[in-house]
CSV table of C-alpha atoms in Angstrom, one decimal:
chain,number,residue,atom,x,y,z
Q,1,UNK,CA,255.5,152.7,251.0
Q,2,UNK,CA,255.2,156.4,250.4
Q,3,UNK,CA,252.5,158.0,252.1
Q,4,UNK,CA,249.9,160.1,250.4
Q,5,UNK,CA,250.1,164.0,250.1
Q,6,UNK,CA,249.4,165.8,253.2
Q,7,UNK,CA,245.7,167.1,253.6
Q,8,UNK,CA,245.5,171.2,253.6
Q,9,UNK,CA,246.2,172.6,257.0
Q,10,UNK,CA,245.8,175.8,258.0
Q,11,UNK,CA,248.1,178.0,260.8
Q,12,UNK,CA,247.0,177.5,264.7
Q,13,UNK,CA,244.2,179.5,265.3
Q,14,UNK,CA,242.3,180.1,268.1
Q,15,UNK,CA,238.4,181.3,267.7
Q,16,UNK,CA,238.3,179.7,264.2
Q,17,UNK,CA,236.2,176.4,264.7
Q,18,UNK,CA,235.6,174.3,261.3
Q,19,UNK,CA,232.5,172.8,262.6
Q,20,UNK,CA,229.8,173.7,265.1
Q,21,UNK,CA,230.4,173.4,268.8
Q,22,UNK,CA,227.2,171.0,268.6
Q,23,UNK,CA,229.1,168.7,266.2
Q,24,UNK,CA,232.4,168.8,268.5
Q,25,UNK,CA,230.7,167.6,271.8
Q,26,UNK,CA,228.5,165.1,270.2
Q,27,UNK,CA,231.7,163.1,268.8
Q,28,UNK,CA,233.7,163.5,272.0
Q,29,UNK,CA,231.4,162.2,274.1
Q,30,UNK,CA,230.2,159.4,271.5
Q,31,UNK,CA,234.0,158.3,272.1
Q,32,UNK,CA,234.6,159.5,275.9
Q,33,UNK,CA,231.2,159.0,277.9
Q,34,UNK,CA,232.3,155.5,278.0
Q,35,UNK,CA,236.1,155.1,277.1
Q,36,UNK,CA,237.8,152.1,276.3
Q,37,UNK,CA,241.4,150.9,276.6
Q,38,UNK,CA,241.9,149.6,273.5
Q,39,UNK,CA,242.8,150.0,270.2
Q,40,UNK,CA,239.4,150.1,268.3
Q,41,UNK,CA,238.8,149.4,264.0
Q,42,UNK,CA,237.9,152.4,262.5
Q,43,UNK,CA,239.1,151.2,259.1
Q,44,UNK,CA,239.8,147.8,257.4
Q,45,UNK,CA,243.5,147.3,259.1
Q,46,UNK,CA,243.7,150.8,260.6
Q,47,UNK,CA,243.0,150.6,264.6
Q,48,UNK,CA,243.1,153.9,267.2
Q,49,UNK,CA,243.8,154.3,270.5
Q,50,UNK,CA,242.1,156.9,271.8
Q,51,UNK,CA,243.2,158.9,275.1
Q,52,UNK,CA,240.4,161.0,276.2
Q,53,UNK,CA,240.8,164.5,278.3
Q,54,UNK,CA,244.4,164.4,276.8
Q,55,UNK,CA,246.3,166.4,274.0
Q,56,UNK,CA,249.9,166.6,273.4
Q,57,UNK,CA,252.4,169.7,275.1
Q,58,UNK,CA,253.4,170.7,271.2
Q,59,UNK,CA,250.9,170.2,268.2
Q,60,UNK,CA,251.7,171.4,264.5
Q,61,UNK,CA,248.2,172.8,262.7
Q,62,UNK,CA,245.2,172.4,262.3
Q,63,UNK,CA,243.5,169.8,259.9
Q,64,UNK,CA,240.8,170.8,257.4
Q,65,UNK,CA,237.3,169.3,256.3
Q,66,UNK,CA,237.5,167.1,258.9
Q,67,UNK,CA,233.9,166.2,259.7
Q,68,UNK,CA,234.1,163.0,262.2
Q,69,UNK,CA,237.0,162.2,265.2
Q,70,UNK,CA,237.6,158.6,263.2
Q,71,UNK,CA,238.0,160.7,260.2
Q,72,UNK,CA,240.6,163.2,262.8
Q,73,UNK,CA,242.2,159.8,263.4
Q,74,UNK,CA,242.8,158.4,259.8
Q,75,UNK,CA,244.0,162.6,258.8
Q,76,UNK,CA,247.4,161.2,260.3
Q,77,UNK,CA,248.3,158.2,258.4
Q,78,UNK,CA,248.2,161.0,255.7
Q,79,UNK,CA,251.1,163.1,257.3
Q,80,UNK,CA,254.6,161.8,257.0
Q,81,UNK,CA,255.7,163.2,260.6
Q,82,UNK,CA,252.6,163.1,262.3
Q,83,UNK,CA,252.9,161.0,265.5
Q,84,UNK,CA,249.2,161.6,266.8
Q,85,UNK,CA,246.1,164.1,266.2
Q,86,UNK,CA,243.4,165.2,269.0
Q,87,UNK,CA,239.9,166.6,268.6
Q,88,UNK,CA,238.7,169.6,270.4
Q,89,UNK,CA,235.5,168.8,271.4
Q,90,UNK,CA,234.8,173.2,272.0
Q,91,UNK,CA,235.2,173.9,268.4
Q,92,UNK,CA,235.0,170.6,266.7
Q,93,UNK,CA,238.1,171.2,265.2
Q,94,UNK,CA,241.1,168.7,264.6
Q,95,UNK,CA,245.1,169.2,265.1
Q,96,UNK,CA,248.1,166.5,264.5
Q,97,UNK,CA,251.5,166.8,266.5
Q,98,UNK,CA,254.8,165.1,265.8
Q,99,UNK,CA,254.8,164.7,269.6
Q,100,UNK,CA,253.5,161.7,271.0
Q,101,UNK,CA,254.7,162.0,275.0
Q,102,UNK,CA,251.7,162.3,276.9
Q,103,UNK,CA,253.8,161.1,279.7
Q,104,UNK,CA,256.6,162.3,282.1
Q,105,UNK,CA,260.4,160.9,282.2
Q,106,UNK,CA,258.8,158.6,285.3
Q,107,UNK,CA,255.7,157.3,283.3
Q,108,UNK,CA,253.3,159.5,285.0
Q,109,UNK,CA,250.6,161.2,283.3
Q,110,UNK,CA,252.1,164.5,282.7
Q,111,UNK,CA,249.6,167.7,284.4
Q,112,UNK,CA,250.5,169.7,281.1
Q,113,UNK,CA,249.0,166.9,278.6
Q,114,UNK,CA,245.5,166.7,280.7
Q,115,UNK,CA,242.8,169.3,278.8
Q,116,UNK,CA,239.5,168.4,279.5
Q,117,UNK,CA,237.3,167.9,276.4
Q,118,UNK,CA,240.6,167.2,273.7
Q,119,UNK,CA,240.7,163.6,272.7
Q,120,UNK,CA,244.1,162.6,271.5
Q,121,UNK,CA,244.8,160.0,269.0
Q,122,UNK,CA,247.6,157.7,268.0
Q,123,UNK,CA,246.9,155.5,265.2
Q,124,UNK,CA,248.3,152.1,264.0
Q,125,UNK,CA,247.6,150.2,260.5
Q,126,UNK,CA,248.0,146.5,259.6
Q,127,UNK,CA,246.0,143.6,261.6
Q,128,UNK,CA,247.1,142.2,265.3
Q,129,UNK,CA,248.1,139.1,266.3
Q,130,UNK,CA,244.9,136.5,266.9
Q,131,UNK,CA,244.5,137.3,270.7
Q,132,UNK,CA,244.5,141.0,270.5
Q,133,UNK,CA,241.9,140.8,267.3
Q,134,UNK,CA,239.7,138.1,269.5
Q,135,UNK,CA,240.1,140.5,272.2
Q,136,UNK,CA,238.6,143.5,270.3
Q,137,UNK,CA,235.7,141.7,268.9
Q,138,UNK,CA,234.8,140.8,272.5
Q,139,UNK,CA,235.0,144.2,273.9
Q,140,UNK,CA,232.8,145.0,270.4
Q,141,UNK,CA,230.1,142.1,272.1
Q,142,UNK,CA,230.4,143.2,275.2
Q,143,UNK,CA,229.9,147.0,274.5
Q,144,UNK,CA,226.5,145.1,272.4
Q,145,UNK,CA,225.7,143.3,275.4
Q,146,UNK,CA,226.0,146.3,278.4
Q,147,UNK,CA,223.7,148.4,276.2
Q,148,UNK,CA,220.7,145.5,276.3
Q,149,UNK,CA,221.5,145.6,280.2
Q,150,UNK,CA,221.1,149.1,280.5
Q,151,UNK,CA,217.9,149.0,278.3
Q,152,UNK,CA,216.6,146.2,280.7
Q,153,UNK,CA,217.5,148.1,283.6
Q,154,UNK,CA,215.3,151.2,282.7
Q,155,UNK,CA,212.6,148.8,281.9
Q,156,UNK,CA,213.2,147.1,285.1
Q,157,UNK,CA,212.5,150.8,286.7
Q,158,UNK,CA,209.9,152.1,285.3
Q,159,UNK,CA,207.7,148.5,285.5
Q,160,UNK,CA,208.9,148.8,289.5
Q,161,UNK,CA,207.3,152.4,289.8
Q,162,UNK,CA,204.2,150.5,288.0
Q,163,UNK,CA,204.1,147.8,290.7
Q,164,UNK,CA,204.2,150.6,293.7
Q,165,UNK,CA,201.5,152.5,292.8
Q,166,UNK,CA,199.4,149.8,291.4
Q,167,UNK,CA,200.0,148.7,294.9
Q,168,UNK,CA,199.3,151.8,296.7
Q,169,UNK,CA,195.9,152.1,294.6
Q,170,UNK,CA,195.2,148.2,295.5
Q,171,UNK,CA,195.4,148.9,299.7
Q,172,UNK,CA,193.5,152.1,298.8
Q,173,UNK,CA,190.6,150.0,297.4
Q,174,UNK,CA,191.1,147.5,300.3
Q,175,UNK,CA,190.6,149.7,303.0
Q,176,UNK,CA,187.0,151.6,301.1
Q,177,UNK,CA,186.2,148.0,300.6
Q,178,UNK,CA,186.5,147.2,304.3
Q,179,UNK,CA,185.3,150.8,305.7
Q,180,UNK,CA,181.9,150.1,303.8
Q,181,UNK,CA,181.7,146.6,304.8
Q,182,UNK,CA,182.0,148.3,308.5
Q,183,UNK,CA,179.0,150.8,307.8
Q,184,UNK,CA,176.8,148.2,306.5
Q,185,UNK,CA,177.1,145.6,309.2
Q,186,UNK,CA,176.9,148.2,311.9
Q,187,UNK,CA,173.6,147.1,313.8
Q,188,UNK,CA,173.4,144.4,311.6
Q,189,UNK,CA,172.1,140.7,312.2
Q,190,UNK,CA,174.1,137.9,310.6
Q,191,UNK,CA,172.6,134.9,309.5
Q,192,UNK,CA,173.4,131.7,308.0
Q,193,UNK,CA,170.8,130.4,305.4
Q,194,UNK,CA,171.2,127.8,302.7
Q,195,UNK,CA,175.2,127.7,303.3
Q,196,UNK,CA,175.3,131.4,302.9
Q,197,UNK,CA,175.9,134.4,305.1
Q,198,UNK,CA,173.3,137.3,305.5
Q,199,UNK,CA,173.4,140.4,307.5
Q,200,UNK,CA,169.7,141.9,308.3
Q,201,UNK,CA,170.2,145.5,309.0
Q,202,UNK,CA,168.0,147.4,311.7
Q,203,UNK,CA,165.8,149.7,309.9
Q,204,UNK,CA,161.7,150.9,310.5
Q,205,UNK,CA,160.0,147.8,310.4
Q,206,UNK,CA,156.7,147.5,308.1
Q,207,UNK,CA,154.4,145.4,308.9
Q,208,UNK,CA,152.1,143.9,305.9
Q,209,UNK,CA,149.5,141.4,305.9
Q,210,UNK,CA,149.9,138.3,303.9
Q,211,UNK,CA,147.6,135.2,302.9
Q,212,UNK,CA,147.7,131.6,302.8
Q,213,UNK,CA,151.0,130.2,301.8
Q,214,UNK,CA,152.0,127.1,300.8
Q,215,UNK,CA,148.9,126.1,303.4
Q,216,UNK,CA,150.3,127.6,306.2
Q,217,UNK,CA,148.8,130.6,308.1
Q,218,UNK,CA,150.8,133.4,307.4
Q,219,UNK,CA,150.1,136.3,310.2
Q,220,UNK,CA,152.3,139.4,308.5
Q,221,UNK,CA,155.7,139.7,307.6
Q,222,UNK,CA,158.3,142.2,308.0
Q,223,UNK,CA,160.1,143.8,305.3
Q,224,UNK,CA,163.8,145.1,305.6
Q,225,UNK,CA,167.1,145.7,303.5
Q,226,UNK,CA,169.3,142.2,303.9
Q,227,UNK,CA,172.9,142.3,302.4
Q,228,UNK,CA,174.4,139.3,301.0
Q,229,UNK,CA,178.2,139.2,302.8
Q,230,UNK,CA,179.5,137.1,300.2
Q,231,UNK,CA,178.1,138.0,297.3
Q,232,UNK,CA,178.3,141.8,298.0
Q,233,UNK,CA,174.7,142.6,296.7
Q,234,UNK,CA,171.6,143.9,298.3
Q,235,UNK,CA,168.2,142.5,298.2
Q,236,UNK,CA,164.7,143.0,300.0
Q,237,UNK,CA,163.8,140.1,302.5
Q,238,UNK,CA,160.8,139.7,304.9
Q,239,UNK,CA,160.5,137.3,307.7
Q,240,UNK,CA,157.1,135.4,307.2
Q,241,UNK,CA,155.5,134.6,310.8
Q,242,UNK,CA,153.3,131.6,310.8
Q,243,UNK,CA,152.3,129.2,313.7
Q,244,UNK,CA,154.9,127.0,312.5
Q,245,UNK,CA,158.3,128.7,311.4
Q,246,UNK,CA,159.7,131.4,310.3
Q,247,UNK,CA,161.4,131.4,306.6
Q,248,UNK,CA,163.9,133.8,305.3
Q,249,UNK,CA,163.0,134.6,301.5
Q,250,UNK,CA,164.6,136.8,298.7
Q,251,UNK,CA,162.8,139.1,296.5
């Protein structure tokens, strides 16, 4: 099947970008932040492997209006000799080789192919076997799947940090809670009346007379600040003498 014209290329060179730097390290590191190992759709029957950090030891020129590094990919099903393209991720520019040895004699990674930022591409057309396609929907899932996990994970964070200091501000409370209870029971009588517990606290007693209550000869009382321990509120009582008993009431 003959293969289309070649796209316009333009001679090798340097300090002539096509796009914006901003535009070339956005796509590599959309591609290369995370890499993958294997060949990935980027067309219906068209798959890409890409090789990140790599370029080949010989490239040919330079690919114009070339806006994406899928669209860099696809440039070389368009070139009868082209074996592979890369991206420079510096200039945003694109360049196919008929070179595709990235590797030495031994199958080592050859030191002359590795150029940080330069994604190399080899691209390969018509649909894989069933194992290999199943295989590359599950890496598209699981790339799905490891973004919810790292969204949960900065959720996870930030509601810990939320817990801590919620907790911090909850012993902070705690201890003014039980500094004041200290204060106020210093000097402080505790009683038990009607289930309850009361603390009368020392202060200068006043001494008022009283009359006749409930029949029963009331000789004065003393007033003084009572505070109700489980309640946490304060309230006025007296202690009413009489020649019976003595009776704790609240005002």
């Amino acid at each position: 099947m003959p293969k289309a014209p070649p796209p316009v290329q333009v001679p090798l060179a340097d300090g002539d970008p096509l796009l914006t730097d901003l535009i070339g390290e956005r796509e590599y590191s959309r591609v290369c932040l995370r890499p993958i190992n294997i060949e990935t759709e980027i067309a219906p029957g068209t798959f890409v492997q890409y090789y990140c950090d790599r370029q080949p030891q010989h490239w040919n020129d330079k690919v114009a209006g070339v806006p994406s590094i899928e669209d860099c990919a696809l440039a070389c099903t368009r070139i009868e000799t082209c074996k592979g393209t890369f991206w420079k991720s510096h200039d945003g520019t694109c360049w196919w080789s008929d070179q595709e040895f990235l590797v030495e004699s031994d199958g080592a990674d050859s030191p002359c192919t590795v150029v940080p930022g330069s994604v190399y591409m080899t691209v390969r057309e018509g649909y894989t076997d069933g194992c290999v396609q199943d295989l590359i929907e599950c890496h598209k899932k699981t790339q799905v799947l490891e973004a919810v996990v790292e969204f949960w994970k900065e959720k996870d964070l930030e509601s810990a940090k939320q817990i801590m200091a919620l907790t911090r501000e909850n012993e902070d409370l705690r201890k003014q809670r039980d500094d004041l209870e200290e204060k106020l029971t210093q000097n402080c009588v505790s009683y038990v009346i009607n289930g309850r517990n009361w603390a009368a606290c020392e202060q200068k007693p006043k001494m008022k007379l009283l009359g006749n209550m409930s029949g029963l000869p009331v000789i004065a009382c003393i007033l003084f600040n009572v505070y109700d321990m489980q309640m946490g509120t304060f309230c006025e009582g007296r202690w009413q003498l009489s020649s019976m008993c003595a009776v704790f009431q609240r005002r």
